[in-house]
Short mmCIF file of C-alpha atoms in Angstrom, two decimals:
data_model
loop_
_atom_site.label_atom_id
_atom_site.label_comp_id
_atom_site.label_asym_id
_atom_site.label_seq_id
_atom_site.Cartn_x
_atom_site.Cartn_y
_atom_site.Cartn_z
CA MET V 1285 -74.75 -40.90 -201.88
CA ASN V 1286 -76.32 -37.35 -203.06
CA GLY V 1287 -74.27 -35.13 -200.77
CA THR V 1288 -70.54 -35.34 -199.57
CA GLU V 1289 -69.45 -36.31 -196.13
CA GLY V 1290 -66.11 -34.48 -194.72
CA PRO V 1291 -64.30 -34.27 -191.57
CA PHE V 1292 -66.94 -33.45 -189.10
CA PHE V 1293 -69.71 -32.12 -191.64
CA TYR V 1294 -72.20 -33.29 -194.58
CA VAL V 1295 -72.78 -31.10 -197.71
CA PRO V 1296 -75.84 -31.85 -199.13
CA MET V 1297 -74.70 -31.51 -202.91
CA SER V 1298 -72.54 -34.33 -204.71
CA ASN V 1299 -68.78 -33.24 -205.11
CA ALA V 1300 -68.75 -34.66 -208.92
CA THR V 1301 -68.16 -31.14 -210.12
CA GLY V 1302 -65.30 -30.14 -207.30
CA ILE V 1303 -67.14 -27.06 -206.14
CA VAL V 1304 -67.55 -28.72 -202.13
CA LYS V 1305 -65.78 -27.20 -199.78
CA SER V 1306 -65.46 -27.33 -195.96
CA PRO V 1307 -68.45 -25.15 -194.36
CA TYR V 1308 -65.75 -24.41 -191.46
CA GLU V 1309 -63.43 -22.27 -193.68
CA TYR V 1310 -65.55 -21.58 -197.26
CA PRO V 1311 -68.60 -19.42 -198.24
CA GLN V 1312 -71.47 -22.19 -198.96
CA TYR V 1313 -72.83 -19.94 -201.79
CA TYR V 1314 -72.99 -22.69 -204.28
CA LEU V 1315 -75.81 -24.03 -202.02
CA VAL V 1316 -78.30 -20.99 -202.68
CA ALA V 1317 -77.42 -17.43 -203.26
CA PRO V 1318 -76.06 -14.86 -201.06
CA TRP V 1319 -79.36 -12.70 -200.64
CA ALA V 1320 -80.66 -16.46 -199.02
CA TYR V 1321 -77.74 -16.05 -196.34
CA ALA V 1322 -79.09 -12.21 -195.72
CA MET V 1323 -82.83 -13.33 -195.25
CA LEU V 1324 -81.98 -15.62 -193.14
CA GLY V 1325 -79.76 -13.79 -190.74
CA ALA V 1326 -82.17 -10.78 -190.76
CA TYR V 1327 -84.68 -13.79 -189.30
CA MET V 1328 -82.68 -14.57 -186.75
CA PHE V 1329 -81.80 -10.61 -185.79
CA PHE V 1330 -85.59 -10.42 -185.70
CA LEU V 1331 -85.82 -13.31 -183.18
CA ILE V 1332 -83.43 -11.92 -180.89
CA ILE V 1333 -85.17 -8.68 -181.07
CA ILE V 1334 -88.22 -10.19 -180.04
CA GLY V 1335 -87.22 -13.18 -177.83
CA PHE V 1336 -84.65 -11.43 -175.79
CA PRO V 1337 -86.92 -8.66 -174.34
CA ILE V 1338 -90.33 -10.81 -173.48
CA ASN V 1339 -87.99 -13.57 -171.99
CA PHE V 1340 -86.08 -11.27 -169.95
CA LEU V 1341 -89.04 -9.11 -168.95
CA THR V 1342 -91.00 -12.45 -168.31
CA LEU V 1343 -87.77 -13.33 -166.16
CA TYR V 1344 -87.53 -9.41 -164.53
CA VAL V 1345 -91.19 -9.26 -163.39
CA THR V 1346 -91.69 -12.47 -161.85
CA ILE V 1347 -88.90 -11.55 -159.42
CA GLU V 1348 -89.98 -8.15 -159.27
CA HIS V 1349 -93.68 -9.14 -157.94
CA LYS V 1350 -94.03 -11.40 -154.87
CA LYS V 1351 -96.91 -12.57 -155.90
CA LEU V 1352 -96.28 -14.40 -158.99
CA ARG V 1353 -93.18 -15.89 -157.20
CA THR V 1354 -95.62 -19.50 -157.38
CA PRO V 1355 -94.83 -23.01 -157.58
CA LEU V 1356 -96.31 -23.20 -161.00
CA ASN V 1357 -94.54 -19.75 -162.18
CA TYR V 1358 -91.34 -21.42 -161.06
CA ILE V 1359 -91.80 -23.51 -164.32
CA LEU V 1360 -92.67 -20.98 -166.75
CA LEU V 1361 -89.55 -18.85 -165.90
CA ASN V 1362 -87.52 -21.68 -166.19
CA LEU V 1363 -88.98 -22.10 -169.86
CA ALA V 1364 -88.15 -18.40 -170.11
CA VAL V 1365 -84.79 -19.01 -169.13
CA ALA V 1366 -84.12 -22.02 -171.50
CA ASP V 1367 -85.70 -19.74 -174.17
CA LEU V 1368 -82.93 -16.87 -173.77
CA LEU V 1369 -80.28 -19.54 -173.32
CA MET V 1370 -81.29 -20.57 -177.00
CA VAL V 1371 -80.91 -16.82 -177.95
CA PHE V 1372 -77.48 -16.13 -176.45
CA GLY V 1373 -76.00 -19.61 -177.18
CA GLY V 1374 -77.91 -20.14 -180.63
CA PHE V 1375 -79.34 -17.23 -182.18
CA THR V 1376 -76.29 -14.82 -182.07
CA THR V 1377 -74.04 -16.49 -183.36
CA THR V 1378 -76.18 -17.65 -186.65
CA VAL V 1379 -76.64 -14.15 -187.25
CA TYR V 1380 -73.23 -13.77 -187.72
CA THR V 1381 -72.79 -17.11 -189.40
CA SER V 1382 -75.68 -16.35 -191.62
CA MET V 1383 -73.48 -13.14 -192.81
CA HIS V 1384 -70.51 -14.91 -194.01
CA GLY V 1385 -71.86 -17.59 -195.19
CA TYR V 1386 -70.31 -20.15 -193.64
CA PHE V 1387 -70.03 -21.55 -190.34
CA VAL V 1388 -67.10 -19.28 -188.88
CA PHE V 1389 -66.50 -20.14 -185.86
CA GLY V 1390 -65.11 -23.93 -186.35
CA ARG V 1391 -66.14 -27.35 -184.68
CA LEU V 1392 -65.49 -25.68 -181.35
CA GLY V 1393 -68.08 -22.64 -181.75
CA CYS V 1394 -70.66 -25.44 -183.67
CA ASN V 1395 -70.54 -27.67 -181.32
CA LEU V 1396 -71.67 -24.65 -178.57
CA GLU V 1397 -74.11 -23.37 -180.56
CA ALA V 1398 -75.99 -26.63 -181.33
CA PHE V 1399 -75.72 -27.59 -177.71
CA PHE V 1400 -77.62 -24.12 -176.99
CA ALA V 1401 -80.09 -24.39 -179.08
CA THR V 1402 -80.76 -28.02 -178.50
CA PHE V 1403 -80.68 -27.35 -175.17
CA GLY V 1404 -83.52 -24.71 -175.20
CA GLY V 1405 -85.47 -26.91 -177.40
CA ILE V 1406 -85.65 -30.29 -175.21
CA ASN V 1407 -85.31 -28.42 -171.90
CA SER V 1408 -88.93 -26.46 -173.54
CA LEU V 1409 -90.32 -29.87 -173.92
CA TRP V 1410 -89.88 -31.26 -170.55
CA CYS V 1411 -91.10 -27.91 -168.88
CA LEU V 1412 -94.71 -29.04 -170.60
CA VAL V 1413 -94.16 -32.40 -169.36
CA VAL V 1414 -93.81 -31.12 -165.94
CA LEU V 1415 -96.67 -28.60 -166.23
CA SER V 1416 -98.85 -31.21 -167.75
CA ILE V 1417 -98.37 -33.47 -164.93
CA GLU V 1418 -99.41 -30.54 -162.44
CA ARG V 1419 -102.17 -29.34 -164.02
CA TRP V 1420 -103.17 -33.43 -163.96
CA ILE V 1421 -102.39 -33.33 -160.37
CA VAL V 1422 -104.37 -30.07 -159.47
CA VAL V 1423 -107.73 -31.05 -161.59
CA CYS V 1424 -107.87 -34.63 -161.70
CA LYS V 1425 -106.36 -34.89 -158.18
CA PRO V 1426 -105.51 -38.54 -158.60
CA MET V 1427 -103.63 -38.55 -155.17
CA SER V 1428 -105.73 -37.75 -152.24
CA ASN V 1429 -104.74 -34.06 -149.89
CA PHE V 1430 -101.42 -33.68 -152.21
CA ARG V 1431 -100.26 -30.19 -152.78
CA PHE V 1432 -97.94 -29.01 -155.76
CA GLY V 1433 -95.88 -26.76 -153.98
CA GLU V 1434 -92.27 -25.28 -154.06
CA ASN V 1435 -90.35 -28.07 -153.70
CA HIS V 1436 -92.31 -30.11 -156.31
CA ALA V 1437 -91.36 -27.24 -158.21
CA ILE V 1438 -87.63 -26.97 -157.72
CA MET V 1439 -87.56 -30.65 -158.44
CA GLY V 1440 -89.79 -30.06 -161.40
CA VAL V 1441 -86.89 -27.70 -162.62
CA ALA V 1442 -84.27 -29.83 -161.83
CA PHE V 1443 -85.88 -32.92 -163.72
CA THR V 1444 -85.75 -30.73 -167.17
CA TRP V 1445 -82.90 -29.60 -166.64
CA VAL V 1446 -81.37 -33.46 -166.05
CA MET V 1447 -83.25 -34.11 -169.10
CA ALA V 1448 -81.92 -32.07 -171.79
CA LEU V 1449 -78.35 -32.28 -170.29
CA ALA V 1450 -78.60 -36.43 -170.86
CA CYS V 1451 -79.77 -35.13 -174.74
CA THR V 1452 -77.52 -32.41 -175.52
CA VAL V 1453 -74.15 -33.56 -173.90
CA PRO V 1454 -73.59 -36.63 -175.26
CA PRO V 1455 -72.61 -35.33 -178.92
CA LEU V 1456 -69.98 -34.01 -177.15
CA VAL V 1457 -68.76 -36.31 -175.96
CA GLY V 1458 -68.76 -39.22 -178.55
CA TRP V 1459 -71.93 -40.58 -178.88
CA SER V 1460 -73.03 -39.14 -182.01
CA ARG V 1461 -72.12 -35.32 -182.65
CA TYR V 1462 -72.89 -32.12 -184.01
CA ILE V 1463 -72.44 -30.76 -187.27
CA PRO V 1464 -73.22 -28.11 -189.71
CA GLU V 1465 -76.90 -28.40 -191.23
CA GLY V 1466 -79.13 -27.30 -193.95
CA MET V 1467 -77.17 -24.29 -195.47
CA GLN V 1468 -74.31 -24.82 -193.15
CA CYS V 1469 -74.34 -21.48 -191.03
CA SER V 1470 -75.98 -23.60 -188.07
CA CYS V 1471 -75.31 -26.64 -186.39
CA GLY V 1472 -77.48 -29.65 -185.33
CA ILE V 1473 -77.46 -33.21 -184.34
CA ASP V 1474 -76.13 -35.33 -186.85
CA TYR V 1475 -79.25 -37.16 -188.75
CA TYR V 1476 -77.58 -37.35 -192.17
CA THR V 1477 -74.98 -40.03 -191.70
CA ARG V 1478 -73.44 -43.24 -190.51
CA ALA V 1479 -70.30 -41.89 -189.29
CA GLU V 1480 -67.58 -44.36 -188.44
CA GLY V 1481 -66.85 -44.32 -184.49
CA PHE V 1482 -69.97 -42.04 -183.23
CA ASN V 1483 -73.07 -44.35 -183.11
CA ASN V 1484 -75.51 -42.16 -184.60
CA GLU V 1485 -77.86 -44.50 -185.01
CA SER V 1486 -78.63 -45.59 -181.44
CA PHE V 1487 -78.33 -41.72 -180.56
CA VAL V 1488 -80.78 -40.71 -183.10
CA ILE V 1489 -83.62 -43.57 -182.06
CA TYR V 1490 -82.69 -42.69 -178.22
CA MET V 1491 -83.04 -38.92 -178.89
CA PHE V 1492 -86.64 -39.48 -180.38
CA THR V 1493 -87.80 -42.28 -178.38
CA VAL V 1494 -87.00 -40.72 -174.78
CA HIS V 1495 -87.08 -37.36 -175.72
CA PHE V 1496 -89.53 -36.58 -177.84
CA LEU V 1497 -92.31 -39.92 -178.26
CA ILE V 1498 -92.63 -40.50 -174.66
CA PRO V 1499 -92.97 -36.55 -173.50
CA LEU V 1500 -95.34 -36.30 -175.79
CA PHE V 1501 -97.35 -39.69 -174.60
CA ILE V 1502 -97.35 -37.95 -171.13
CA ILE V 1503 -98.14 -34.72 -172.13
CA THR V 1504 -101.01 -36.52 -174.65
CA PHE V 1505 -102.21 -38.26 -171.45
CA CYS V 1506 -102.84 -35.99 -168.91
CA TYR V 1507 -104.52 -33.73 -171.37
CA GLY V 1508 -107.14 -36.17 -172.26
CA ARG V 1509 -107.37 -36.73 -168.65
CA LEU V 1510 -107.60 -33.76 -167.93
CA VAL V 1511 -110.28 -32.29 -170.44
CA CYS V 1512 -112.85 -35.24 -169.06
CA THR V 1513 -112.06 -34.08 -165.73
CA VAL V 1514 -112.84 -30.55 -166.45
CA LYS V 1515 -116.33 -31.36 -168.41
CA GLU V 1516 -117.43 -34.40 -165.40
CA ALA V 1517 -116.80 -31.35 -162.88
CA ALA V 1518 -118.34 -28.44 -164.81
CA ALA V 1519 -121.91 -31.34 -165.63
CA ALA V 1520 -121.15 -31.82 -161.81
CA GLN V 1521 -120.95 -28.03 -160.16
CA GLN V 1522 -118.19 -29.88 -157.60
CA GLU V 1523 -116.14 -26.67 -157.41
CA SER V 1524 -117.07 -23.02 -157.58
CA GLU V 1525 -117.45 -21.28 -160.57
CA THR V 1526 -115.00 -18.98 -159.54
CA THR V 1527 -112.19 -21.75 -159.07
CA GLN V 1528 -113.17 -23.82 -161.73
CA ARG V 1529 -113.20 -20.63 -164.67
CA ALA V 1530 -109.44 -20.32 -162.69
CA GLU V 1531 -108.28 -23.76 -163.24
CA ARG V 1532 -109.71 -23.49 -166.95
CA GLU V 1533 -107.96 -20.86 -167.86
CA VAL V 1534 -104.20 -22.32 -166.41
CA THR V 1535 -104.78 -25.24 -168.66
CA ARG V 1536 -105.85 -23.23 -171.93
CA MET V 1537 -102.87 -20.95 -171.36
CA VAL V 1538 -100.54 -24.43 -170.82
CA ILE V 1539 -102.44 -26.67 -173.46
CA ILE V 1540 -102.03 -23.75 -176.28
CA MET V 1541 -98.28 -23.39 -175.33
CA PHE V 1542 -98.00 -27.16 -176.09
CA ILE V 1543 -99.47 -26.66 -179.26
CA GLY V 1544 -97.26 -23.98 -179.68
CA TYR V 1545 -94.18 -25.88 -179.02
CA LEU V 1546 -95.77 -28.94 -181.38
CA VAL V 1547 -96.07 -26.23 -184.44
CA ALA V 1548 -92.44 -25.23 -183.75
CA TRP V 1549 -90.86 -28.16 -183.25
CA LEU V 1550 -92.81 -31.27 -184.78
CA PRO V 1551 -91.88 -30.16 -188.31
CA TYR V 1552 -88.56 -29.64 -187.80
CA ALA V 1553 -88.66 -33.71 -186.22
CA SER V 1554 -90.22 -34.59 -189.07
CA VAL V 1555 -87.67 -33.72 -191.41
CA ALA V 1556 -85.15 -34.79 -188.93
CA TRP V 1557 -86.57 -38.55 -188.75
CA TYR V 1558 -87.37 -38.55 -192.72
CA ILE V 1559 -83.41 -37.78 -193.12
CA PHE V 1560 -82.26 -40.30 -191.05
CA THR V 1561 -84.27 -43.29 -192.33
CA HIS V 1562 -83.28 -41.83 -195.75
CA GLN V 1563 -80.38 -41.41 -196.01
CA GLY V 1564 -78.61 -40.84 -199.16
CA SER V 1565 -81.49 -39.98 -200.59
CA GLU V 1566 -81.45 -36.36 -202.32
CA PHE V 1567 -82.36 -33.49 -200.55
CA GLY V 1568 -81.93 -29.97 -200.92
CA PRO V 1569 -80.10 -27.34 -198.01
CA VAL V 1570 -83.70 -25.41 -197.65
CA PHE V 1571 -85.39 -29.13 -196.99
CA MET V 1572 -83.55 -28.76 -193.34
CA THR V 1573 -83.06 -24.89 -193.12
CA LEU V 1574 -86.88 -24.01 -193.28
CA PRO V 1575 -88.28 -26.06 -190.43
CA ALA V 1576 -84.67 -25.95 -188.41
CA PHE V 1577 -85.18 -21.97 -187.99
CA PHE V 1578 -89.10 -21.95 -188.10
CA ALA V 1579 -88.20 -24.37 -184.93
CA LYS V 1580 -86.10 -21.56 -183.49
CA SER V 1581 -89.63 -19.19 -183.35
CA SER V 1582 -90.50 -21.89 -180.27
CA SER V 1583 -88.22 -19.15 -177.83
CA CYS V 1584 -91.27 -16.31 -178.78
CA PHE V 1585 -94.08 -18.75 -178.49
CA ASN V 1586 -94.09 -18.59 -174.35
CA PRO V 1587 -93.91 -15.76 -172.74
CA ILE V 1588 -96.63 -14.04 -175.25
CA ILE V 1589 -99.18 -16.65 -174.83
CA TYR V 1590 -98.51 -16.10 -170.91
CA VAL V 1591 -99.09 -12.51 -171.40
CA CYS V 1592 -101.70 -12.72 -173.38
CA MET V 1593 -103.38 -15.68 -171.03
CA ASN V 1594 -102.45 -14.47 -167.38
CA LYS V 1595 -104.40 -11.51 -166.54
CA GLN V 1596 -102.70 -11.13 -163.09
CA PHE V 1597 -99.40 -11.53 -165.05
CA ARG V 1598 -100.07 -9.12 -167.60
CA HIS V 1599 -101.15 -6.86 -164.56
CA CYS V 1600 -97.49 -7.11 -163.19
CA MET V 1601 -96.27 -6.33 -166.35
CA ILE V 1602 -97.74 -3.06 -167.83
CA THR V 1603 -96.75 -2.07 -163.98
CA THR V 1604 -93.88 -2.21 -164.39
CA LEU V 1605 -93.34 -1.03 -167.83
CA CYS V 1606 -95.20 2.23 -166.23
CA CYS V 1607 -93.11 3.02 -163.64
CA GLY V 1608 -95.35 1.17 -160.69
CA LYS V 1609 -98.64 2.58 -162.27
CA ASN V 1610 -101.29 0.88 -164.72
CA PRO V 1611 -103.08 2.72 -166.94
CA PHE V 1612 -105.44 0.27 -167.59
CA GLU V 1613 -105.85 -0.73 -163.95
CA GLU V 1614 -110.01 0.60 -164.34
CA GLU V 1615 -110.47 -1.44 -167.32
CA GLU V 1616 -108.66 -4.22 -166.24
CA GLY V 1617 -109.41 -4.21 -162.52
CA ALA V 1618 -112.41 -6.50 -162.02
CA SER V 1619 -111.38 -9.27 -164.09
CA THR V 1620 -107.87 -9.17 -162.22
CA THR V 1621 -109.59 -9.53 -159.09
CA ALA V 1622 -111.36 -11.96 -159.79
CA SER V 1623 -108.89 -14.28 -161.34
CA LYS V 1624 -105.63 -13.09 -159.78
CA THR V 1625 -105.10 -16.41 -158.30
CA GLU V 1626 -105.39 -18.11 -162.21
CA ALA V 1627 -101.95 -19.18 -161.93
CA SER V 1628 -100.93 -19.44 -158.26
CA SER V 1629 -103.53 -20.24 -156.03
CA VAL V 1630 -105.03 -23.00 -158.46
CA SER V 1631 -101.40 -24.98 -158.75
CA SER V 1632 -100.67 -24.36 -155.05
CA SER V 1633 -104.27 -25.13 -153.34
CA SER V 1634 -104.62 -28.25 -151.42
CA VAL V 1635 -105.80 -31.06 -153.35
CA SER V 1636 -108.84 -32.63 -151.28
CA PRO V 1637 -110.39 -35.93 -152.66
CA ALA V 1638 -112.99 -35.48 -155.62
#
C-alpha cells in the first residue's frame, strides 16, 4: 500500500520513514509545504466572502419581494439554503484547519464538516433534478391541465432534503465513514480504504448510482426532451412570442446552473471514483485536494447565474440594495416588464394540451 491507514484516517504517504502522524493531532507539513495550506485557507476565505453575501442576499430579496415567491423560486431558494449550509458548516471550518495544517477539531468536527459539505452538494444536485422535471412538465406538457403549484414546489424541496440526508447520514451511523482527505485539513467520504466493518465499497457504489448517475440521467432526459419541444414550438409558432421567450430564458438559466454544477463536481466525482477503483495505488495529497476544493466553488455559481440571467430578480435585488430605488430603472424597465414573469408565471401557469 502506498498510503498509511490509521484509526479513522488515511494519509496518502507510506510510513516507511516513520514520519506519518495522525491528521487529528499533528500538522501535516510533511505532505506539502506550509504555504500550500495558507493558500488553501485564503481560497476558502475567498469563497466565504463571495458565497455568504450572495446566497444570503438571494434569500433576503426573495422573502422581501412578494412577486418572487413563486413555485419555481422555492426550489432556487432551497439551493441558496444548501449553499449557505456548505459555507457555514464546511468552509469556515476548513479556513481554520488550513491555518493549522491539520484537522484540529478531531473526529466529531470531521464528521460535521464532511456532513455539511456533502449535504450541500447532494442537495444542490437533487434541486437541479426537481428543476429539470419542473421545466419538462411546464414546457413539454406531458400531463394535460397540470399546474406546477406551491404544494408541488414544497414537496420538491422536501424531496431534496430527504435524498441529501439519505446520502449524508449513513456515514455517521456506520455505513462507510467520513475521514480527512487530500491535504488532511478537510473531510469527506472514505473512498480510500476497505476498512473492516464499514462496508465502504457498497456505500460508494450506492452513492455513485443513486446520488450521481440517476440524477444525471433524469436531468439529461428532461433537457433532451425540452430542447426538442422548444425547437418544435418555435417552428410551429404554437405559443405567443412572449411566452416562448420567457420559457426559453428560464430553461436556459436552469441548464446553465446544471452545467455549472457539472463543471464544479464532475472532476471531484471522477477522481473519487478513480481512487475507489484503484485503492492502494500511489497518488499525492494534491491529487484529491484540488478537485475537492474546486467543487466547493459551486456554492457561488447558482446565485451568480440567477442574478445574471433573471431580469426580475436582478431588478428586485438592485432595488433592495439601493434602499427601494433602482438607478437603472430606465435602462431595464422595458425588458423587465416584458419578461417579468419569466421565472414566475411560466412555472406556475396552467398547462393545457399541446
